[in-house]
mmCIF file of C-alpha atoms in Angstrom:
data_model
loop_
_atom_site.group_PDB
_atom_site.id
_atom_site.type_symbol
_atom_site.label_atom_id
_atom_site.label_comp_id
_atom_site.label_asym_id
_atom_site.label_seq_id
_atom_site.Cartn_x
_atom_site.Cartn_y
_atom_site.Cartn_z
ATOM 1 C CA UNK J 23 0.173 0.020 -0.118
ATOM 2 C CA UNK J 24 1.458 3.170 -0.980
ATOM 3 C CA UNK J 25 0.350 7.151 -0.308
ATOM 4 C CA UNK J 26 -0.855 7.280 -3.873
ATOM 5 C CA UNK J 27 -3.324 4.337 -3.519
ATOM 6 C CA UNK J 28 -5.390 6.257 -1.194
ATOM 7 C CA UNK J 29 -7.880 7.550 -3.671
ATOM 8 C CA UNK J 30 -8.817 4.105 -4.814
ATOM 9 C CA UNK J 31 -8.557 2.797 -1.281
ATOM 10 C CA UNK J 32 -10.780 5.652 0.063
ATOM 11 C CA UNK J 33 -13.352 4.880 -2.721
ATOM 12 C CA UNK J 34 -13.601 1.392 -1.534
ATOM 13 C CA UNK J 35 -13.744 2.283 2.134
ATOM 14 C CA UNK J 36 -16.517 4.855 1.410
ATOM 15 C CA UNK J 37 -18.662 2.294 -0.427
ATOM 16 C CA UNK J 38 -18.242 -0.224 2.482
ATOM 17 C CA UNK J 39 -19.270 2.563 4.696
ATOM 18 C CA UNK J 40 -22.351 3.570 2.754
ATOM 19 C CA UNK J 41 -23.606 -0.116 3.321
ATOM 20 C CA UNK J 42 -24.134 0.706 7.057
ATOM 21 C CA UNK J 43 -22.776 -2.748 7.703
ATOM 22 C CA UNK J 44 -19.238 -2.353 7.582
ATOM 23 C CA UNK J 45 -17.974 0.058 10.569
ATOM 24 C CA UNK J 46 -19.502 2.548 13.067
ATOM 25 C CA UNK J 47 -17.318 5.297 10.910
ATOM 26 C CA UNK J 48 -19.464 7.312 8.754
ATOM 27 C CA UNK J 49 -16.986 9.242 6.674
ATOM 28 C CA UNK J 50 -13.588 8.347 5.170
ATOM 29 C CA UNK J 51 -10.588 10.318 7.007
ATOM 30 C CA UNK J 52 -7.683 11.960 4.883
ATOM 31 C CA UNK J 53 -4.823 9.712 4.235
ATOM 32 C CA UNK J 54 -2.776 11.308 6.980
ATOM 33 C CA UNK J 55 -5.125 10.540 9.866
ATOM 34 C CA UNK J 56 -5.898 7.098 8.494
ATOM 35 C CA UNK J 57 -2.205 6.242 8.183
ATOM 36 C CA UNK J 58 -1.424 7.435 11.758
ATOM 37 C CA UNK J 59 -4.045 5.231 13.232
ATOM 38 C CA UNK J 60 -2.885 1.957 11.385
ATOM 39 C CA UNK J 61 0.387 0.053 11.744
ATOM 40 C CA UNK J 62 3.087 0.876 9.100
ATOM 41 C CA UNK J 63 3.501 -2.724 8.503
ATOM 42 C CA UNK J 64 0.798 -5.258 7.229
ATOM 43 C CA UNK J 65 -1.073 -2.784 4.635
ATOM 44 C CA UNK J 66 -2.049 -4.775 1.705
ATOM 45 C CA UNK J 67 -4.074 -4.055 -1.566
ATOM 46 C CA UNK J 68 -5.561 -6.497 -4.077
ATOM 47 C CA UNK J 69 -5.282 -5.450 -7.657
ATOM 48 C CA UNK J 70 -6.934 -6.961 -10.883
ATOM 49 C CA UNK J 71 -7.275 -5.691 -14.436
ATOM 50 C CA UNK J 72 -9.395 -3.040 -13.102
ATOM 51 C CA UNK J 73 -6.880 -1.596 -10.749
ATOM 52 C CA UNK J 74 -7.246 -1.882 -6.928
ATOM 53 C CA UNK J 75 -10.425 -4.023 -5.930
ATOM 54 C CA UNK J 76 -9.632 -4.204 -2.132
ATOM 55 C CA UNK J 77 -7.225 -3.517 0.808
ATOM 56 C CA UNK J 78 -6.314 -4.984 4.246
ATOM 57 C CA UNK J 79 -4.700 -3.281 7.299
ATOM 58 C CA UNK J 80 -4.037 -3.748 10.890
ATOM 59 C CA UNK J 81 -4.486 -1.138 13.615
ATOM 60 C CA UNK J 82 -2.917 -1.238 17.082
ATOM 61 C CA UNK J 83 -5.671 -2.116 19.840
ATOM 62 C CA UNK J 84 -3.565 -0.423 22.467
ATOM 63 C CA UNK J 85 -0.340 1.761 22.845
ATOM 64 C CA UNK J 86 0.751 -0.459 25.995
ATOM 65 C CA UNK J 87 3.727 -2.833 25.184
ATOM 66 C CA UNK J 88 1.940 -5.716 26.601
ATOM 67 C CA UNK J 89 -0.520 -5.483 23.518
ATOM 68 C CA UNK J 90 2.251 -4.974 20.956
ATOM 69 C CA UNK J 91 1.178 -8.296 19.559
ATOM 70 C CA UNK J 92 -2.409 -7.675 19.227
ATOM 71 C CA UNK J 93 -4.020 -5.884 16.214
ATOM 72 C CA UNK J 94 -7.379 -5.185 14.836
ATOM 73 C CA UNK J 95 -7.962 -6.191 11.381
ATOM 74 C CA UNK J 96 -9.713 -4.514 8.502
ATOM 75 C CA UNK J 97 -10.754 -5.786 5.189
ATOM 76 C CA UNK J 98 -12.595 -3.877 2.504
ATOM 77 C CA UNK J 99 -13.546 -5.182 -1.114
ATOM 78 C CA UNK J 100 -14.994 -3.524 -4.006
ATOM 79 C CA UNK J 101 -18.380 -4.823 -4.888
ATOM 80 C CA UNK J 102 -18.884 -7.799 -6.906
ATOM 81 C CA UNK J 103 -15.132 -8.788 -6.381
ATOM 82 C CA UNK J 104 -15.455 -12.585 -5.450
ATOM 83 C CA UNK J 105 -12.767 -14.478 -3.472
ATOM 84 C CA UNK J 106 -10.894 -10.816 -2.806
ATOM 85 C CA UNK J 107 -11.836 -10.842 0.851
ATOM 86 C CA UNK J 108 -10.519 -14.438 1.676
ATOM 87 C CA UNK J 109 -7.270 -13.769 -0.274
ATOM 88 C CA UNK J 110 -6.815 -10.662 1.677
ATOM 89 C CA UNK J 111 -7.684 -12.063 4.788
ATOM 90 C CA UNK J 112 -5.410 -15.095 4.405
ATOM 91 C CA UNK J 113 -2.458 -12.548 3.298
ATOM 92 C CA UNK J 114 -2.952 -10.182 6.113
ATOM 93 C CA UNK J 115 -2.865 -13.240 8.589
ATOM 94 C CA UNK J 116 0.545 -14.276 6.968
ATOM 95 C CA UNK J 117 1.737 -10.921 7.090
ATOM 96 C CA UNK J 118 0.810 -10.308 10.803
ATOM 97 C CA UNK J 119 2.544 -13.409 11.719
ATOM 98 C CA UNK J 120 5.779 -12.590 9.937
ATOM 99 C CA UNK J 121 5.423 -9.124 12.101
ATOM 100 C CA UNK J 122 5.191 -10.822 15.355
ATOM 101 C CA UNK J 123 1.393 -10.419 15.744
ATOM 102 C CA UNK J 124 -0.024 -13.086 17.907
ATOM 103 C CA UNK J 125 -3.736 -12.031 18.006
ATOM 104 C CA UNK J 126 -5.942 -10.588 15.302
ATOM 105 C CA UNK J 127 -9.116 -9.330 16.550
ATOM 106 C CA UNK J 128 -12.360 -7.515 15.042
ATOM 107 C CA UNK J 129 -15.444 -6.045 16.152
ATOM 108 C CA UNK J 130 -17.978 -6.846 13.442
ATOM 109 C CA UNK J 131 -21.794 -6.021 13.099
ATOM 110 C CA UNK J 132 -23.623 -9.430 13.490
ATOM 111 C CA UNK J 133 -25.929 -8.434 10.629
ATOM 112 C CA UNK J 134 -22.658 -8.434 8.318
ATOM 113 C CA UNK J 135 -22.997 -12.275 8.351
ATOM 114 C CA UNK J 136 -20.516 -12.638 4.897
ATOM 115 C CA UNK J 137 -17.887 -11.139 7.143
ATOM 116 C CA UNK J 138 -18.337 -13.108 10.140
ATOM 117 C CA UNK J 139 -18.627 -16.571 8.086
ATOM 118 C CA UNK J 140 -15.316 -15.363 6.359
ATOM 119 C CA UNK J 141 -13.621 -14.817 9.578
ATOM 120 C CA UNK J 142 -14.686 -18.072 10.854
ATOM 121 C CA UNK J 143 -13.426 -20.007 8.083
ATOM 122 C CA UNK J 144 -10.138 -18.530 8.450
ATOM 123 C CA UNK J 145 -9.697 -19.631 12.029
ATOM 124 C CA UNK J 146 -11.118 -16.642 14.019
ATOM 125 C CA UNK J 147 -13.651 -17.416 16.850
ATOM 126 C CA UNK J 148 -16.378 -15.498 18.525
ATOM 127 C CA UNK J 149 -15.385 -14.517 21.861
ATOM 128 C CA UNK J 150 -18.252 -12.327 22.644
ATOM 129 C CA UNK J 151 -20.997 -10.003 21.695
ATOM 130 C CA UNK J 152 -20.972 -6.299 22.906
ATOM 131 C CA UNK J 153 -24.537 -5.347 22.954
ATOM 132 C CA UNK J 154 -25.770 -1.427 22.241
ATOM 133 C CA UNK J 155 -21.965 -0.676 22.147
ATOM 134 C CA UNK J 156 -22.383 2.323 20.096
ATOM 135 C CA UNK J 157 -24.847 4.356 18.189
ATOM 136 C CA UNK J 158 -24.455 4.146 14.344
ATOM 137 C CA UNK J 159 -26.730 6.452 12.205
ATOM 138 C CA UNK J 160 -29.034 7.210 15.288
ATOM 139 C CA UNK J 161 -29.586 3.359 16.076
ATOM 140 C CA UNK J 162 -27.948 1.385 18.970
ATOM 141 C CA UNK J 163 -25.765 -1.541 17.316
ATOM 142 C CA UNK J 164 -24.067 -4.591 18.722
ATOM 143 C CA UNK J 165 -20.845 -6.129 17.676
ATOM 144 C CA UNK J 166 -19.507 -9.625 17.712
ATOM 145 C CA UNK J 167 -15.926 -9.795 18.920
ATOM 146 C CA UNK J 168 -13.677 -12.387 16.940
ATOM 147 C CA UNK J 169 -10.313 -13.104 17.463
ATOM 148 C CA UNK J 170 -7.716 -15.491 15.702
ATOM 149 C CA UNK J 171 -4.559 -16.517 17.893
ATOM 150 C CA UNK J 172 -1.678 -17.344 15.797
ATOM 151 C CA UNK J 173 -0.328 -21.020 16.385
ATOM 152 C CA UNK J 174 3.141 -19.745 15.034
ATOM 153 C CA UNK J 175 3.485 -16.645 17.171
ATOM 154 C CA UNK J 176 3.728 -16.337 20.835
#
């Protein structure tokens, strides 16, 4: 992932946000803000003949040293790009392990069943549900907390 990829990445991110099922976020930040909130390693893009069709990245869950090997995973895919989400998730898992990450986690809206299924198929497990954890577009929403512990790291 490069700085000049941001317009394409932001468009995919914005389309995901527009579904109302991808994130509590409602607007796409500027590149500098997004970049500052994510790890510098483990930033991946998926390309096809049409250009960038998806991306994956990790963000730290805490600034405390004890959580240095724990990261939140984000995967966004352009509409109608079958198989890209699984490929990106596989690649970000491998990259995270090479970077010493021992736990990946996500907070996913339970209504986003495709994302939950994809994560479960890649070794994530549901560790809990946070009920009414935040308001999204004026409605209280739950999240399902999933995690994947690396068998290689830690």
